[in-house]
Coordinates of C-alpha atoms in Angstrom, one line a residue:
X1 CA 17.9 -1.6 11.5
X2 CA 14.8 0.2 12.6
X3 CA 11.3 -1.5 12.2
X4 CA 7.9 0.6 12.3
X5 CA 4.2 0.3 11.4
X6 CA 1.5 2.9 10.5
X7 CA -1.9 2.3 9.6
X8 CA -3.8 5.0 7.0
X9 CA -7.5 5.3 7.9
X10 CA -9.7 6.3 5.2
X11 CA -13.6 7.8 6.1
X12 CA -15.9 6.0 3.9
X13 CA -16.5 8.4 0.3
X14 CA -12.5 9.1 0.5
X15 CA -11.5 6.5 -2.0
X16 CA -13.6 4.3 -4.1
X17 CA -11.1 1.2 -3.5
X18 CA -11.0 1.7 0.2
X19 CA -15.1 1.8 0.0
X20 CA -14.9 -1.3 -1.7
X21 CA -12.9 -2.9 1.5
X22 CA -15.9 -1.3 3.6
X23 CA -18.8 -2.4 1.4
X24 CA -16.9 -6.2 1.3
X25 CA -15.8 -6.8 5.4
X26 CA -14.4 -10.2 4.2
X27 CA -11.9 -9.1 1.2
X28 CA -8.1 -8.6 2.2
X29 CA -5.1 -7.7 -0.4
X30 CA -1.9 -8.3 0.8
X31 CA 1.4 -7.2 -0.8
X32 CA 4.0 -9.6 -1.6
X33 CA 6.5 -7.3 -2.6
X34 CA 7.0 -4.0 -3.3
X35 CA 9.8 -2.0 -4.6
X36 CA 10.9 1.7 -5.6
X37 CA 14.1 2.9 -8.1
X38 CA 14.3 6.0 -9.0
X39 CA 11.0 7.0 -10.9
X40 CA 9.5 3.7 -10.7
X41 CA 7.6 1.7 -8.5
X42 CA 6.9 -2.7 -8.4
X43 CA 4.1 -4.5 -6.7
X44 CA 3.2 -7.6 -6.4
X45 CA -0.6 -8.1 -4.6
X46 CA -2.7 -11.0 -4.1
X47 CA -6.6 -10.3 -3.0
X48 CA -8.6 -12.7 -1.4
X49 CA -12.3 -12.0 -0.5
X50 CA -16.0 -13.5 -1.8
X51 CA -16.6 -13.9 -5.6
X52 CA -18.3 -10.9 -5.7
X53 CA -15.9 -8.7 -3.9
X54 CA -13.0 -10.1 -6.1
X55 CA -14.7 -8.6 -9.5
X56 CA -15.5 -5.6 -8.2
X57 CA -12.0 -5.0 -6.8
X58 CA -10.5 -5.8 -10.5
X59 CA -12.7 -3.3 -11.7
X60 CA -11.9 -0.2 -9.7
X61 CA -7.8 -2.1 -9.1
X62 CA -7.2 -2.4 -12.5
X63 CA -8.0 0.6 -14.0
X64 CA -5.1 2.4 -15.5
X65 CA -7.0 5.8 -15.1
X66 CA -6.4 6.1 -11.6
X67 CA -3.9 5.6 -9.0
X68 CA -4.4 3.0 -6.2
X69 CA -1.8 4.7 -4.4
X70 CA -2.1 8.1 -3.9
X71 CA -3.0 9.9 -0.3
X72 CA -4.2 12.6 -2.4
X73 CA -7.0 12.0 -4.7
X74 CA -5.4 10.0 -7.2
X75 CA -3.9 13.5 -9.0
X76 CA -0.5 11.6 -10.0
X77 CA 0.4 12.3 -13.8
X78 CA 1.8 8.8 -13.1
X79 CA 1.2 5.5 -16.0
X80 CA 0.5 2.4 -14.0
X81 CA 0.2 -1.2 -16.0
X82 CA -1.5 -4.1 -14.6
X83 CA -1.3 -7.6 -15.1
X84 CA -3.7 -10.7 -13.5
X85 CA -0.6 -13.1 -12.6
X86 CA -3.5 -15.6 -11.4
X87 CA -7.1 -15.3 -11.5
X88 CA -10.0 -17.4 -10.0
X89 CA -13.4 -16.7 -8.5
X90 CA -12.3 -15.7 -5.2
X91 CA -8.7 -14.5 -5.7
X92 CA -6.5 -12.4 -7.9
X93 CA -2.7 -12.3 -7.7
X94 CA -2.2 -8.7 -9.3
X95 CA 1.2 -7.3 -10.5
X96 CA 1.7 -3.6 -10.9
X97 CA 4.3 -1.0 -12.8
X98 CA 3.8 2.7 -12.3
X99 CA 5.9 5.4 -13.6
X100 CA 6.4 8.7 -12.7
X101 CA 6.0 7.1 -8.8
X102 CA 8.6 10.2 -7.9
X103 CA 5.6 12.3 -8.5
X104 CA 2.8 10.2 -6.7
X105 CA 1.6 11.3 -3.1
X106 CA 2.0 7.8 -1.9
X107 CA 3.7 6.0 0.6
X108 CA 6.7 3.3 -0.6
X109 CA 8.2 6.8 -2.7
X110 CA 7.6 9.2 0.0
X111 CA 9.2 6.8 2.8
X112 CA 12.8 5.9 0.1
X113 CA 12.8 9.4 -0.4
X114 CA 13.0 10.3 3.3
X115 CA 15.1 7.1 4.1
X116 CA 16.7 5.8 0.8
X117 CA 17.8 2.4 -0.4
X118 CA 17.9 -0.8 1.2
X119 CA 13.5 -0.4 2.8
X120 CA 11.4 -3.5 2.9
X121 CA 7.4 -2.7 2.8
X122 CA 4.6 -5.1 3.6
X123 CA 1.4 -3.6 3.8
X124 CA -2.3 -4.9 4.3
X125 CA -5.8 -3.4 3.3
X126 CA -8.8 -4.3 4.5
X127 CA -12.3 -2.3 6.1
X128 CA -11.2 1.1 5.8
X129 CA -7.7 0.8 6.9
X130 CA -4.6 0.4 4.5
X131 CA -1.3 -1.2 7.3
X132 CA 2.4 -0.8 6.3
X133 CA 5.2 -2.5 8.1
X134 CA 8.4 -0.9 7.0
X135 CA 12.3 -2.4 7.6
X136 CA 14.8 0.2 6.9
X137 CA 18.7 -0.3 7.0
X138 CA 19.0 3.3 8.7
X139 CA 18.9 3.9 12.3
X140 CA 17.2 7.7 11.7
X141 CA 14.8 9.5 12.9
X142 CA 11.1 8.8 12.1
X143 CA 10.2 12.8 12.3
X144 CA 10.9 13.0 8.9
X145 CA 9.2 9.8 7.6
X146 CA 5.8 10.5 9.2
X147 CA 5.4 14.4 8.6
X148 CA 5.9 13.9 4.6
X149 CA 3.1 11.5 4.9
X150 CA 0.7 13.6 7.1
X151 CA 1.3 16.3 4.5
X152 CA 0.5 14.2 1.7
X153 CA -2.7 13.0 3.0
X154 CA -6.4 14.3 1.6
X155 CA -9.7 14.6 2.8
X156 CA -10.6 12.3 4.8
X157 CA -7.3 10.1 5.7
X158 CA -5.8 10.6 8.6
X159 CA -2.1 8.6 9.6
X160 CA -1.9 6.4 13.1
X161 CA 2.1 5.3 14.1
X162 CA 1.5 2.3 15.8
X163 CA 4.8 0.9 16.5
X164 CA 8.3 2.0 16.4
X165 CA 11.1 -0.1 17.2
X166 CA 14.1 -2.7 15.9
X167 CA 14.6 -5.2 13.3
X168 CA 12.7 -7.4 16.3
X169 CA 9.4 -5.8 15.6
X170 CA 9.6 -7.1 11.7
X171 CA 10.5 -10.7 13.0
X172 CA 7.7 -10.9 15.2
X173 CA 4.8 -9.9 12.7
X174 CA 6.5 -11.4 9.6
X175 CA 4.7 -14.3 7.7
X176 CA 3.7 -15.9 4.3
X177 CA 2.9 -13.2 1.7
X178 CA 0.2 -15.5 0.7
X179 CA -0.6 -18.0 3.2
X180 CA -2.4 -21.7 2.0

């Protein structure tokens, strides 16, 4: 089992959701779960932030006309359908299908593609900084992993690694998805 974590930073103007994280220091979205098969991607999210922030997160999240997770300017010829599992003034529990994830520059397909079956994501946004903790079952190199996703990224992201390491690392940072 390998364990590692890389954080995305995005300049302020680079993505209108990110901005939103920036403009609202207080509003977090967390992933509860997140999987990839084949051409198709799963989320489940859960924001948490002032009144305020949360409405203007569901109206940039929940649009259908763009991709929250592209690196590259939200280009995808992807479908994405949302659904508000759980709504009140200062949280959202958000649950996401996109198609056509195969051809998203994003990070859950470009990390299976590189390592396969069997990887466990977590990820984090908040300011302007978008954190992914990744378990994989395969003990390969990382080379790979991290090069596809400094490839895929646009103006004005750039891709920190900032830790490496065993199954260990993913016990010692793992908590509640949604914590009380």
């Amino acid at each position: 089992m390998k364990g590692f974590e890389f954080t995305i930073r995005f300049d302020p103007g680079a993505d209108p959701l990110m901005d939103l994280f920036r403009e609202y220091p207080a509003l977090l979205l967390r992933n509860a779960t997140c999987t990839v098969a084949g051409d198709a991607m799963w989320r489940v999210d859960r924001v948490d932030g002032p009144a305020d922030a949360v409405s203007a997160f569901g109206d940039v999240f929940l649009n259908d006309g763009r991709c929250n997770e592209c690196l590259d300017g939200h280009r995808c010829p992807g479908t994405r359908e949302y659904q508000v599992l759980d709504r009140g003034p200062t949280a959202r529990t958000v649950y996401t299908y996109h198609t056509e994830i195969d051809r998203c520059r994003s990070v859950a397909p470009i990390v299976t593609e590189r390592i396969d079956d069997g990887v466990v994501f977590a990820s984090e946004r908040t300011g302007g900084a978008y954190r992914w903790r990744v378990l994989s079952p395969a003990a390969i190199s990382l080379d790979g992993v991290f090069g596809r996703l400094e490839s895929a990224l646009g103006d004005g992201l750039a891709l920190d690694v900032d830790r490496i390491g065993g199954a260990d690392l993913w016990q010692a940072t793992a908590g509640p998805a949604f914590p009380q």
